[in-house]
Short mmCIF file of N, CA and C in Angstrom, two decimals:
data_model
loop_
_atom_site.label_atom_id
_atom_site.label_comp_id
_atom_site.label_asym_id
_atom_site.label_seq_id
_atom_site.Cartn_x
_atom_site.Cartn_y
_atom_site.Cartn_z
N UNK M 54 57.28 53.13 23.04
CA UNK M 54 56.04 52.80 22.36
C UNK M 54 55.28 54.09 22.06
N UNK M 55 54.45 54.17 21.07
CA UNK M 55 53.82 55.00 20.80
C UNK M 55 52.25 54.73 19.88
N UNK M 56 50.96 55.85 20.17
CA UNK M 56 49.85 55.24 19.22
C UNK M 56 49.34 56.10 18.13
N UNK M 57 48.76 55.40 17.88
CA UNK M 57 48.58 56.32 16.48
C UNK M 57 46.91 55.80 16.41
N UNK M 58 46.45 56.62 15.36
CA UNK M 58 44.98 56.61 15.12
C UNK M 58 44.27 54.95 14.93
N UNK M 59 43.93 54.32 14.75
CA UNK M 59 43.18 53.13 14.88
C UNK M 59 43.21 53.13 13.03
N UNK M 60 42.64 54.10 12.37
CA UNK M 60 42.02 54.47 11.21
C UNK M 60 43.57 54.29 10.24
N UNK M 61 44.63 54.67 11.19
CA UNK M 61 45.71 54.95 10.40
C UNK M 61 46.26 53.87 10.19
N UNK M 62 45.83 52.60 10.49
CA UNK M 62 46.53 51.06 10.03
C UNK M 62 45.82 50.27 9.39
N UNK M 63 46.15 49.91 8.54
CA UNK M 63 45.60 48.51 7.79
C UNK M 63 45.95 47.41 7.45
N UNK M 64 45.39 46.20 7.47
CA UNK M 64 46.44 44.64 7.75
C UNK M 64 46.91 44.67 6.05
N UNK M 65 46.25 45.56 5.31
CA UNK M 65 45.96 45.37 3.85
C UNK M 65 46.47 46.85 3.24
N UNK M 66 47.93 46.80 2.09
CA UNK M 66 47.82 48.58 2.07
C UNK M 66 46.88 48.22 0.65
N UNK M 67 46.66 49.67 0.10
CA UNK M 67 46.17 49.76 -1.36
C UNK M 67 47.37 51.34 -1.95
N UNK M 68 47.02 51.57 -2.60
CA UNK M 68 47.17 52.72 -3.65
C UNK M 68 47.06 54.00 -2.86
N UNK M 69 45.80 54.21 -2.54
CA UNK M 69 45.05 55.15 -2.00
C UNK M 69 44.98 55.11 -0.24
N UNK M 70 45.37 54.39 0.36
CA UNK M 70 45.53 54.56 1.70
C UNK M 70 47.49 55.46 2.05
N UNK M 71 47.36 56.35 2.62
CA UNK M 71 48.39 57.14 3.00
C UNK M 71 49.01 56.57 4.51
N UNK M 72 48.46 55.78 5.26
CA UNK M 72 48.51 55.38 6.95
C UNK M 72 49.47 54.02 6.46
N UNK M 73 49.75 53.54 7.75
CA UNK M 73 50.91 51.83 8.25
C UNK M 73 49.97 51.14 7.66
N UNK M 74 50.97 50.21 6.91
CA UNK M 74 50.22 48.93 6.84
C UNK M 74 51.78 47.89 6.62
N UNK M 75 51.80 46.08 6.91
CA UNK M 75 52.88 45.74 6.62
C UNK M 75 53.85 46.36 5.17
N UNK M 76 54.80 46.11 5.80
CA UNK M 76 56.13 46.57 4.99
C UNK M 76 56.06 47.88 4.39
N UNK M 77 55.39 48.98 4.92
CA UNK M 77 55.47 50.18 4.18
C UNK M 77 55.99 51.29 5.37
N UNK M 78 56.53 52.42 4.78
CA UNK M 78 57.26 53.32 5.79
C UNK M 78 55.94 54.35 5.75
N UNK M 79 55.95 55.34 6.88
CA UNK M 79 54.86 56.09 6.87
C UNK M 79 56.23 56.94 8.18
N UNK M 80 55.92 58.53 7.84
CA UNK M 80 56.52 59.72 8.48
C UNK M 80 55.67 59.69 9.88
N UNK M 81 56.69 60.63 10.79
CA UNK M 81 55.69 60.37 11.78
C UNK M 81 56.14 61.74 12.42
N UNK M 82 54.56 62.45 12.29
CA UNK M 82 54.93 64.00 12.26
C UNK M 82 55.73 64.73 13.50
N UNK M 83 56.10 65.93 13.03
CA UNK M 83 57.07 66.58 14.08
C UNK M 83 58.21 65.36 14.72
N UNK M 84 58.79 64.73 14.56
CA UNK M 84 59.60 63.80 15.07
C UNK M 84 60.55 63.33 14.13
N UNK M 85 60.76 63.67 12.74
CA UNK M 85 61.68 63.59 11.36
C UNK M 85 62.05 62.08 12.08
N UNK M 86 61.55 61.06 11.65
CA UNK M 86 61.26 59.50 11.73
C UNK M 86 60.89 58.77 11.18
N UNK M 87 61.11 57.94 10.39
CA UNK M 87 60.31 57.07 9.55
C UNK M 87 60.09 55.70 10.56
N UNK M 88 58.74 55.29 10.03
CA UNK M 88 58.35 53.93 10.69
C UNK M 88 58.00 53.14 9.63
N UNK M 89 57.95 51.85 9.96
CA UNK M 89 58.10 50.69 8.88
C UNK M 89 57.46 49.72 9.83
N UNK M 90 56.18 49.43 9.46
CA UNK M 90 55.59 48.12 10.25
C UNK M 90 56.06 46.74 9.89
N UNK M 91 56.71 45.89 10.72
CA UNK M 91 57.11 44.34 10.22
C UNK M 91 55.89 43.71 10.63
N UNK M 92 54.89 43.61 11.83
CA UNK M 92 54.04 42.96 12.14
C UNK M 92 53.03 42.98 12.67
N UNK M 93 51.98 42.60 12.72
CA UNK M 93 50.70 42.89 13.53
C UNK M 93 50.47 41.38 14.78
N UNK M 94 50.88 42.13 15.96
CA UNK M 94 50.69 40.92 17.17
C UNK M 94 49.49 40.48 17.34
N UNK M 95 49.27 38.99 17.98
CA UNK M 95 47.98 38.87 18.13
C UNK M 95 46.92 39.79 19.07
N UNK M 96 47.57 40.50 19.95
CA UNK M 96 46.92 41.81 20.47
C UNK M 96 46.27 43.01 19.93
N UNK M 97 46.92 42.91 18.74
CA UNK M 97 46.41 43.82 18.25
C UNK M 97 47.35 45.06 18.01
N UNK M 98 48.39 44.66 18.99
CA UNK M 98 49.57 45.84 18.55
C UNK M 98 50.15 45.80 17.12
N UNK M 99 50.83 46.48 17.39
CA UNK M 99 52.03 46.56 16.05
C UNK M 99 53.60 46.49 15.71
N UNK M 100 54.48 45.34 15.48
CA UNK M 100 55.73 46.03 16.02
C UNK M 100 56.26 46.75 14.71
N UNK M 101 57.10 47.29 14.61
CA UNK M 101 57.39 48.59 13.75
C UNK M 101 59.34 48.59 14.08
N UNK M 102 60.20 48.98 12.82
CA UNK M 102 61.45 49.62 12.96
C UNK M 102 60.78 50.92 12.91
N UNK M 103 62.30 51.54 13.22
CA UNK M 103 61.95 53.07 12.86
C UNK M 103 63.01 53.83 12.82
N UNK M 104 63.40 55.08 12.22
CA UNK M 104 64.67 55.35 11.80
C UNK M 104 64.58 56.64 11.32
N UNK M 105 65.88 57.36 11.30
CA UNK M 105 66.19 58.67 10.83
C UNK M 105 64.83 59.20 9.45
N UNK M 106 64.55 60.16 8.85
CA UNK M 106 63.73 60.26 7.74
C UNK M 106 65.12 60.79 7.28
N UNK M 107 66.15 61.40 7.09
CA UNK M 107 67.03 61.64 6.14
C UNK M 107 66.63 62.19 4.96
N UNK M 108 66.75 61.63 3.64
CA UNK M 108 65.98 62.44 2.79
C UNK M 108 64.86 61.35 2.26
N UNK M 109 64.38 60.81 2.85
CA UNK M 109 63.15 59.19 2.30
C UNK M 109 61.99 60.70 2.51
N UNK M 110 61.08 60.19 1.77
CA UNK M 110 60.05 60.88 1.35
C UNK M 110 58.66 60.11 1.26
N UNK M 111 58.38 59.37 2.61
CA UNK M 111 57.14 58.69 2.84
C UNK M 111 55.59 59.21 2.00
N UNK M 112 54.87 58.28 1.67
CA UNK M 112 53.31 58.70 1.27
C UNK M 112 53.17 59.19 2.34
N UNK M 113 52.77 59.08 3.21
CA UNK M 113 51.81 59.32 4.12
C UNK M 113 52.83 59.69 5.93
N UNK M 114 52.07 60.72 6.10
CA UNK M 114 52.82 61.00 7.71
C UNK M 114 51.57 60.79 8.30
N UNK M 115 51.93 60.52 9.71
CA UNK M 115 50.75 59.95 10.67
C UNK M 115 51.18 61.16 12.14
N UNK M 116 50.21 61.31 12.44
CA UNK M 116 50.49 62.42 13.98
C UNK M 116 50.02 61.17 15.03
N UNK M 117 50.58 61.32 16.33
CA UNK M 117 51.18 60.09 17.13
C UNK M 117 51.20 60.72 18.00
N UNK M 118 50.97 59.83 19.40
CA UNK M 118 51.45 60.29 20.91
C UNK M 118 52.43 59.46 21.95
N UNK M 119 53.24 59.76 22.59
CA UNK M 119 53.87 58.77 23.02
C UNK M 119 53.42 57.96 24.24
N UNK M 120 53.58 56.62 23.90
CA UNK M 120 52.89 56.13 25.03
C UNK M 120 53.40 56.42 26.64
N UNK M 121 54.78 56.83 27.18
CA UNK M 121 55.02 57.45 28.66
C UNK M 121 54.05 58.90 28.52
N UNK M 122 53.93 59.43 27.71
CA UNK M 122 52.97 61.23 27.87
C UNK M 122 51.86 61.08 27.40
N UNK M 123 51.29 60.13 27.24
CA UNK M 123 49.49 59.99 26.71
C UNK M 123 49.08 60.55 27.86
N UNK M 124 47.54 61.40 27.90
CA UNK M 124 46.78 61.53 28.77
C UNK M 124 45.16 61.00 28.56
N UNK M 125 44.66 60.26 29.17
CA UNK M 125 43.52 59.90 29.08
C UNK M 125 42.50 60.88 29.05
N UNK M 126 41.77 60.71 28.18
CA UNK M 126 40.33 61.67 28.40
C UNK M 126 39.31 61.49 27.17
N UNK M 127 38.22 61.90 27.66
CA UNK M 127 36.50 62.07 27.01
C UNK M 127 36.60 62.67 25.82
N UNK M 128 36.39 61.95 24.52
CA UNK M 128 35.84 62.86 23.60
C UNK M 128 34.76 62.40 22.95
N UNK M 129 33.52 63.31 23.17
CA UNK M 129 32.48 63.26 22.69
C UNK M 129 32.13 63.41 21.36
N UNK M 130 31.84 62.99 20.35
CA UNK M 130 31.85 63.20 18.79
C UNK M 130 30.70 63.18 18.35
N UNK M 131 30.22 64.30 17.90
CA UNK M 131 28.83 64.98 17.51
C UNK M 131 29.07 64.74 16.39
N UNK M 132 27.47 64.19 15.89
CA UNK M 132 27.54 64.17 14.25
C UNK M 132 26.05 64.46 14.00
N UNK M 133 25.54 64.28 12.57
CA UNK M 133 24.51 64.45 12.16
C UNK M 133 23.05 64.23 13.52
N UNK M 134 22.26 64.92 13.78
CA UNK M 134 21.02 64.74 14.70
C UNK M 134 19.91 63.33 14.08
N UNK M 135 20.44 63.60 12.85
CA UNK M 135 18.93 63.10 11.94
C UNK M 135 19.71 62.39 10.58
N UNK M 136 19.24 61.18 10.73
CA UNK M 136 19.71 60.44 9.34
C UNK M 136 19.26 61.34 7.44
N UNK M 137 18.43 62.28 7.62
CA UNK M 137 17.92 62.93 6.23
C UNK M 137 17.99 64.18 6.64
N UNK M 138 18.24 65.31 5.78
CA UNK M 138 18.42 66.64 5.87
C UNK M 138 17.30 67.16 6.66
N UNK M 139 15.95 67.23 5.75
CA UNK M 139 14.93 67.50 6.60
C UNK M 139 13.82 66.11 7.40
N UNK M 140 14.12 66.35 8.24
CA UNK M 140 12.88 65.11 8.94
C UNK M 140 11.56 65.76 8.67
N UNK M 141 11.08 66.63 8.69
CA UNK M 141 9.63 67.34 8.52
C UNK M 141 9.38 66.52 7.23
N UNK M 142 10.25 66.63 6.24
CA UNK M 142 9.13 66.15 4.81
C UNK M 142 9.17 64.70 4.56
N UNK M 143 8.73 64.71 3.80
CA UNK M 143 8.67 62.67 3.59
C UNK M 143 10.02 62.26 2.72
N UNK M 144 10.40 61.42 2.75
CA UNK M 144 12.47 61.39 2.78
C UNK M 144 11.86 60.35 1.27
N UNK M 145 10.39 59.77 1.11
CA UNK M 145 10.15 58.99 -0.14
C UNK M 145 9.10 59.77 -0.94
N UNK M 146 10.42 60.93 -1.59
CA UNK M 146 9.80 61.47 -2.63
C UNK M 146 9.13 61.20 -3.63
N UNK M 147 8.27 61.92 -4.21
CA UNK M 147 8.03 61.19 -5.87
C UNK M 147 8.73 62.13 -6.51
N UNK M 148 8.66 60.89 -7.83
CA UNK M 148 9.71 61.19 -8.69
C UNK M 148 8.57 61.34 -9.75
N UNK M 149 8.79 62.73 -10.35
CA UNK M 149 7.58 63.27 -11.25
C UNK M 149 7.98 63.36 -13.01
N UNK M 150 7.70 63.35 -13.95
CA UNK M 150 8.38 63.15 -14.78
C UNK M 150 7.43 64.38 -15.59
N UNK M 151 8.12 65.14 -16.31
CA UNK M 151 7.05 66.45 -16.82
C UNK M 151 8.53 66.53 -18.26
N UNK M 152 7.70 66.63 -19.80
CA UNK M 152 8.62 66.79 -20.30
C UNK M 152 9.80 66.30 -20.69
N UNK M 153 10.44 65.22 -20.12
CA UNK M 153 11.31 64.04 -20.03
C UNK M 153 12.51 64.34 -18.98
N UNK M 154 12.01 65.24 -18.63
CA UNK M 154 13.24 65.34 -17.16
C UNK M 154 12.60 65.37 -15.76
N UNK M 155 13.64 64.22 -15.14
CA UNK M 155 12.72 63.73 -13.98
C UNK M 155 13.41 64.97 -12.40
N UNK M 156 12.18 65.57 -11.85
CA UNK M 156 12.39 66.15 -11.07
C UNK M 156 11.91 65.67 -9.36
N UNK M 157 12.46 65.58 -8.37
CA UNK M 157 12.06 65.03 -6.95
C UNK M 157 11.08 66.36 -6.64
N UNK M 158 10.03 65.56 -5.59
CA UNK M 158 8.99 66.27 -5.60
C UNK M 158 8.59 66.23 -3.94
N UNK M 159 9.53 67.01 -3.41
CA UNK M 159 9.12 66.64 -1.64
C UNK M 159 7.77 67.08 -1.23
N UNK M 160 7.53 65.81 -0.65
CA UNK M 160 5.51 66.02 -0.35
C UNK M 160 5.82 66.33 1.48
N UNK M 161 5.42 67.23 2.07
CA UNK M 161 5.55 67.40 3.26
C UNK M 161 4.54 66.48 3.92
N UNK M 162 5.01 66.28 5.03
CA UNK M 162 4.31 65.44 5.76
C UNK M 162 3.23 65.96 6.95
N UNK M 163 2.60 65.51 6.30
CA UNK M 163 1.07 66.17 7.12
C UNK M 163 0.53 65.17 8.30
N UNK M 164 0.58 63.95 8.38
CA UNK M 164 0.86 62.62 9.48
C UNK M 164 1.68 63.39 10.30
N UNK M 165 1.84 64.25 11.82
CA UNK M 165 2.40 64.05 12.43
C UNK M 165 2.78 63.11 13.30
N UNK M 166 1.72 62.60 13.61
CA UNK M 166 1.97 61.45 14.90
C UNK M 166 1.64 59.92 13.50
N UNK M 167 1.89 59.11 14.26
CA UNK M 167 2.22 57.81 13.51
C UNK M 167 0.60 57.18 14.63
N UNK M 168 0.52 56.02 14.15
CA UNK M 168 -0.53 55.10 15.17
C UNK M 168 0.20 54.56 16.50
N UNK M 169 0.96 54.47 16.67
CA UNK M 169 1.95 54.30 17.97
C UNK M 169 1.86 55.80 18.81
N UNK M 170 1.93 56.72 18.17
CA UNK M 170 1.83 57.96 19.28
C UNK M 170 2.98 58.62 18.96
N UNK M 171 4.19 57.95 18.55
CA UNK M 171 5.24 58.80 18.33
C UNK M 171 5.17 59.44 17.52
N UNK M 172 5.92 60.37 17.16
CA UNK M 172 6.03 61.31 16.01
C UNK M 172 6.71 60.95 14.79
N UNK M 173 6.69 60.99 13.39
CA UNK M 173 7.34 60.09 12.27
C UNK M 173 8.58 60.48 12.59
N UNK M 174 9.08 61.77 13.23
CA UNK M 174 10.40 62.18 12.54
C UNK M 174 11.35 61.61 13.80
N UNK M 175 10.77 60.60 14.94
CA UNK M 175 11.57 60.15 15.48
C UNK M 175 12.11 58.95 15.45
N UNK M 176 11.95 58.18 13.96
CA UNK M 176 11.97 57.67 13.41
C UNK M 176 13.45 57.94 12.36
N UNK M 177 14.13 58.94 12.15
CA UNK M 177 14.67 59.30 11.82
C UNK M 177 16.26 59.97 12.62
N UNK M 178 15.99 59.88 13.81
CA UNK M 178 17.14 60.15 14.76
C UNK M 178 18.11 59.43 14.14
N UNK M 179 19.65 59.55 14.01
CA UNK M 179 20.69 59.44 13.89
C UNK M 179 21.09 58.32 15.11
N UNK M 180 20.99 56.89 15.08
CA UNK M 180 21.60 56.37 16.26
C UNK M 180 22.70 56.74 16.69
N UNK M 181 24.37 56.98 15.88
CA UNK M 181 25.12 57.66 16.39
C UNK M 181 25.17 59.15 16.30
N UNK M 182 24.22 60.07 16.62
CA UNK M 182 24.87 61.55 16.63
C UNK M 182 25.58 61.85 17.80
N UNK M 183 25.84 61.11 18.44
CA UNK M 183 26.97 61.15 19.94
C UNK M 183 27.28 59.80 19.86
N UNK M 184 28.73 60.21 19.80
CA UNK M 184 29.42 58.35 20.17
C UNK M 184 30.64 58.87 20.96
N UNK M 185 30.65 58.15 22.35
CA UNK M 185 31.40 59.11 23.20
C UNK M 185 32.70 57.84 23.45
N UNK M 186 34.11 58.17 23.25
CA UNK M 186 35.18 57.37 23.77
C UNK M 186 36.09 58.09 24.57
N UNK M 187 36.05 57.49 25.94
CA UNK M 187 35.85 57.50 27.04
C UNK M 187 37.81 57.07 27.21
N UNK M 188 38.79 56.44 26.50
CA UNK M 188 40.03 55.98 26.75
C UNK M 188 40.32 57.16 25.85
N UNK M 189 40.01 58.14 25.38
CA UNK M 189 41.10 59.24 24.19
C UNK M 189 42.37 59.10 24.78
N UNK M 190 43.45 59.70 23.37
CA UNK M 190 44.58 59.88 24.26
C UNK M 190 44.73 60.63 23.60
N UNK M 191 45.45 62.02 24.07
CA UNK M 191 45.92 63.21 23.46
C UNK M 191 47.60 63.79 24.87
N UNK M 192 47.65 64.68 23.75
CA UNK M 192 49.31 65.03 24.30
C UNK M 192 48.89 65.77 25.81
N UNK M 193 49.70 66.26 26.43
CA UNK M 193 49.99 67.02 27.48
C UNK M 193 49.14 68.14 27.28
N UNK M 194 49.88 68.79 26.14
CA UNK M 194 49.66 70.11 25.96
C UNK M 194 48.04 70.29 26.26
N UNK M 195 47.48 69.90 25.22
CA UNK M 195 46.19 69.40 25.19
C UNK M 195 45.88 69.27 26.25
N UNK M 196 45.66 68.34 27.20
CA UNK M 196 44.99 68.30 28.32
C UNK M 196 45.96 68.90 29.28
N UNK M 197 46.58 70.43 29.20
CA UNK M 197 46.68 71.50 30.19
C UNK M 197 45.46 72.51 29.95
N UNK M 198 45.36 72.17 28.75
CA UNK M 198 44.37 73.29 28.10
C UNK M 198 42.61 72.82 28.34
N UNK M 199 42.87 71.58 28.85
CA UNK M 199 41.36 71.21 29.52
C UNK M 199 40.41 71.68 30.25
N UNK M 200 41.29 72.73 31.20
CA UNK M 200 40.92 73.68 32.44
C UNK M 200 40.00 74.96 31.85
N UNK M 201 40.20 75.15 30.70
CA UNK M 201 39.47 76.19 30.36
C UNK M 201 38.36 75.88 29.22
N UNK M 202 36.96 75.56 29.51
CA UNK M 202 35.83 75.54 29.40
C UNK M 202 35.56 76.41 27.82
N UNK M 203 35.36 75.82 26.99
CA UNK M 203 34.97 77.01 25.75
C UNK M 203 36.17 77.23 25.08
N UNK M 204 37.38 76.65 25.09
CA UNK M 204 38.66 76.54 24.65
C UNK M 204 38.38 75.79 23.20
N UNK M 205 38.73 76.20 21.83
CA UNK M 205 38.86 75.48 21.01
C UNK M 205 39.82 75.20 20.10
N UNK M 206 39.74 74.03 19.47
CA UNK M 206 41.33 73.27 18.75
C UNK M 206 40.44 72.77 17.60
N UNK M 207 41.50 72.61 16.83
CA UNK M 207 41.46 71.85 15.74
C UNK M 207 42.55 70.41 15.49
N UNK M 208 41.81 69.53 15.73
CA UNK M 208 42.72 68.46 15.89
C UNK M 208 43.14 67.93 14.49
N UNK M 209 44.30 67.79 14.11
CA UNK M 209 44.51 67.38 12.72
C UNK M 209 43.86 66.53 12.15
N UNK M 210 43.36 66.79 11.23
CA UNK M 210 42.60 65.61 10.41
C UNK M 210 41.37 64.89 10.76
N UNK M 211 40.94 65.44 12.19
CA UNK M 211 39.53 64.50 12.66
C UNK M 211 38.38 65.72 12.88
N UNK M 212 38.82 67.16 13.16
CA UNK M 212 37.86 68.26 13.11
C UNK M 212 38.56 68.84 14.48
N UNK M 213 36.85 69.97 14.60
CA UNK M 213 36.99 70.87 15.32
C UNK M 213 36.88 70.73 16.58
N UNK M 214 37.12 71.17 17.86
CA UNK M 214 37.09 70.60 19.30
C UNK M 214 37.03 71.85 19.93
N UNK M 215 36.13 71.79 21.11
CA UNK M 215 35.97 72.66 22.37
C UNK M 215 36.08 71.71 23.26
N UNK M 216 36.66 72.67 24.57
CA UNK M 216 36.85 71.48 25.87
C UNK M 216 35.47 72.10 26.13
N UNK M 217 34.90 70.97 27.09
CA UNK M 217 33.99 70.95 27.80
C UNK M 217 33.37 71.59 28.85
N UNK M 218 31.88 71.68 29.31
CA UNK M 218 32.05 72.35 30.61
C UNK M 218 31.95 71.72 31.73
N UNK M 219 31.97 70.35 31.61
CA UNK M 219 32.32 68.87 32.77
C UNK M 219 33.88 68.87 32.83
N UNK M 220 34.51 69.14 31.74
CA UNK M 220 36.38 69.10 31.69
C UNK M 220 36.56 69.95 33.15
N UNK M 221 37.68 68.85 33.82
CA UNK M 221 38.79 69.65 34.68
C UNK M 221 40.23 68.88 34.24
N UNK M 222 41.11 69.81 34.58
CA UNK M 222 42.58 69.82 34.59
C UNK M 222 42.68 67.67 34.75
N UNK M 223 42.37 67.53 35.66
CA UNK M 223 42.09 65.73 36.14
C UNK M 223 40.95 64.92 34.72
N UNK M 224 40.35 65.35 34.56
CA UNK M 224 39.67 64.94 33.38
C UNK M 224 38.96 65.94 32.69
N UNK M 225 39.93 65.68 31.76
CA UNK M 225 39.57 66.24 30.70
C UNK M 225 38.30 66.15 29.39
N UNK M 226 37.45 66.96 29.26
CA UNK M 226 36.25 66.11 27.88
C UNK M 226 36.14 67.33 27.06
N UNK M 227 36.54 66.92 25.92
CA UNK M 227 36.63 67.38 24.20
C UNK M 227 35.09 67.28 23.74
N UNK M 228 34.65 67.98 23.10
CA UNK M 228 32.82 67.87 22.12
C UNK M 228 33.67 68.54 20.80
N UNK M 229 33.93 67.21 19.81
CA UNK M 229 33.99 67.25 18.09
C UNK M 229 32.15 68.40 17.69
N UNK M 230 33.06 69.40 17.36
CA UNK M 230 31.68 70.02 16.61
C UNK M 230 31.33 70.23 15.10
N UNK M 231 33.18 70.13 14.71
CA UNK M 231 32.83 69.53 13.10
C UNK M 231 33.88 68.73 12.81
N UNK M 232 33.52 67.62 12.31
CA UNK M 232 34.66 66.21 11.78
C UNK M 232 34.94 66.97 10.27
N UNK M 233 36.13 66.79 10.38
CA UNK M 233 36.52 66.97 8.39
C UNK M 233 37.07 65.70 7.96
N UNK M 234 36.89 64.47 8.82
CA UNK M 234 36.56 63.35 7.86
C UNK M 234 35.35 62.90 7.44
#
């Protein structure tokens, strides 16, 4: 058995999706393999053939871990702090019209505190700028390299990664500092 990204399956393919979906083959990197999903269990698994790549020339390759060498661990995924670039100015610009071309007109916000006491721009926090999953699974290699604090990777296709300074060798925790999806 083996897993693959969550992101990388769909019950539905299209055109534009490169990942598993029924009846389509998808590469499965470093491992010269083709996989071919027949079904989606009511679990939620997947069962799949799979076979030589020879010379087949899949859309899409998927990077995978095997399920006997998965290692469990923390990855924390940092994203935006603040739903709008700047929280200081007012995010409901006017729209000024001079000449016949319409230009945005950021009015800074001079209201710091709101009638509640809080401040407007906390109002604006990012509910997920940390969304932490706690079951990761990554290879071996990877979590040998846990032990060292300030260590950074680039994980294919999801961004940039430093281990942690809570990470030990036993548990391991990743902080995403830039997603390139």
């Amino acid at each position: 058995a083996i897993y693959i990204e969550r992101d990388d399956y769909r019950d539905t393919d299209d055109k534009d999706f490169f990942g598993l979906a029924p009846g389509k083959e998808v590469g499965l990197l470093g491992a010269g393999m083709i996989l071919t999903c027949t079904k989606k269990e009511k679990d939620g698994s997947i069962s799949a053939t799979i076979k030589p790549r020879g010379d087949s020339k899949p859309k899409g390759n998927l990077h995978w871990v095997s399920h006997g060498h998965a290692v469990k661990c923390e990855m924390r995924l940092y994203n935006n702090l603040f739903t709008v670039e700047n929280p200081m100015a007012k995010q409901d610009a006017a729209v000024a019209v001079a000449g016949g071309v319409e230009a945005a007109v950021v009015v800074e916000d001079e209201e710091e505190e709101k009638d509640e006491g809080a401040p407007a721009w906390l109002s604006l926090i990012n509910p997920t700028s940390l969304v932490t999953e706690v079951n990761a699974l990554i290879e071996p290699s990877l979590a040998k390299a846990a032990a060292t604090p300030g260590a950074a990777f680039q994980l294919q296709r999801v961004g940039f990664f430093v281990v942690d300074l809570d990470s030990t060798a036993k548990r391991p925790v990743f902080n995403r500092t830039v997603a390139l999806k």
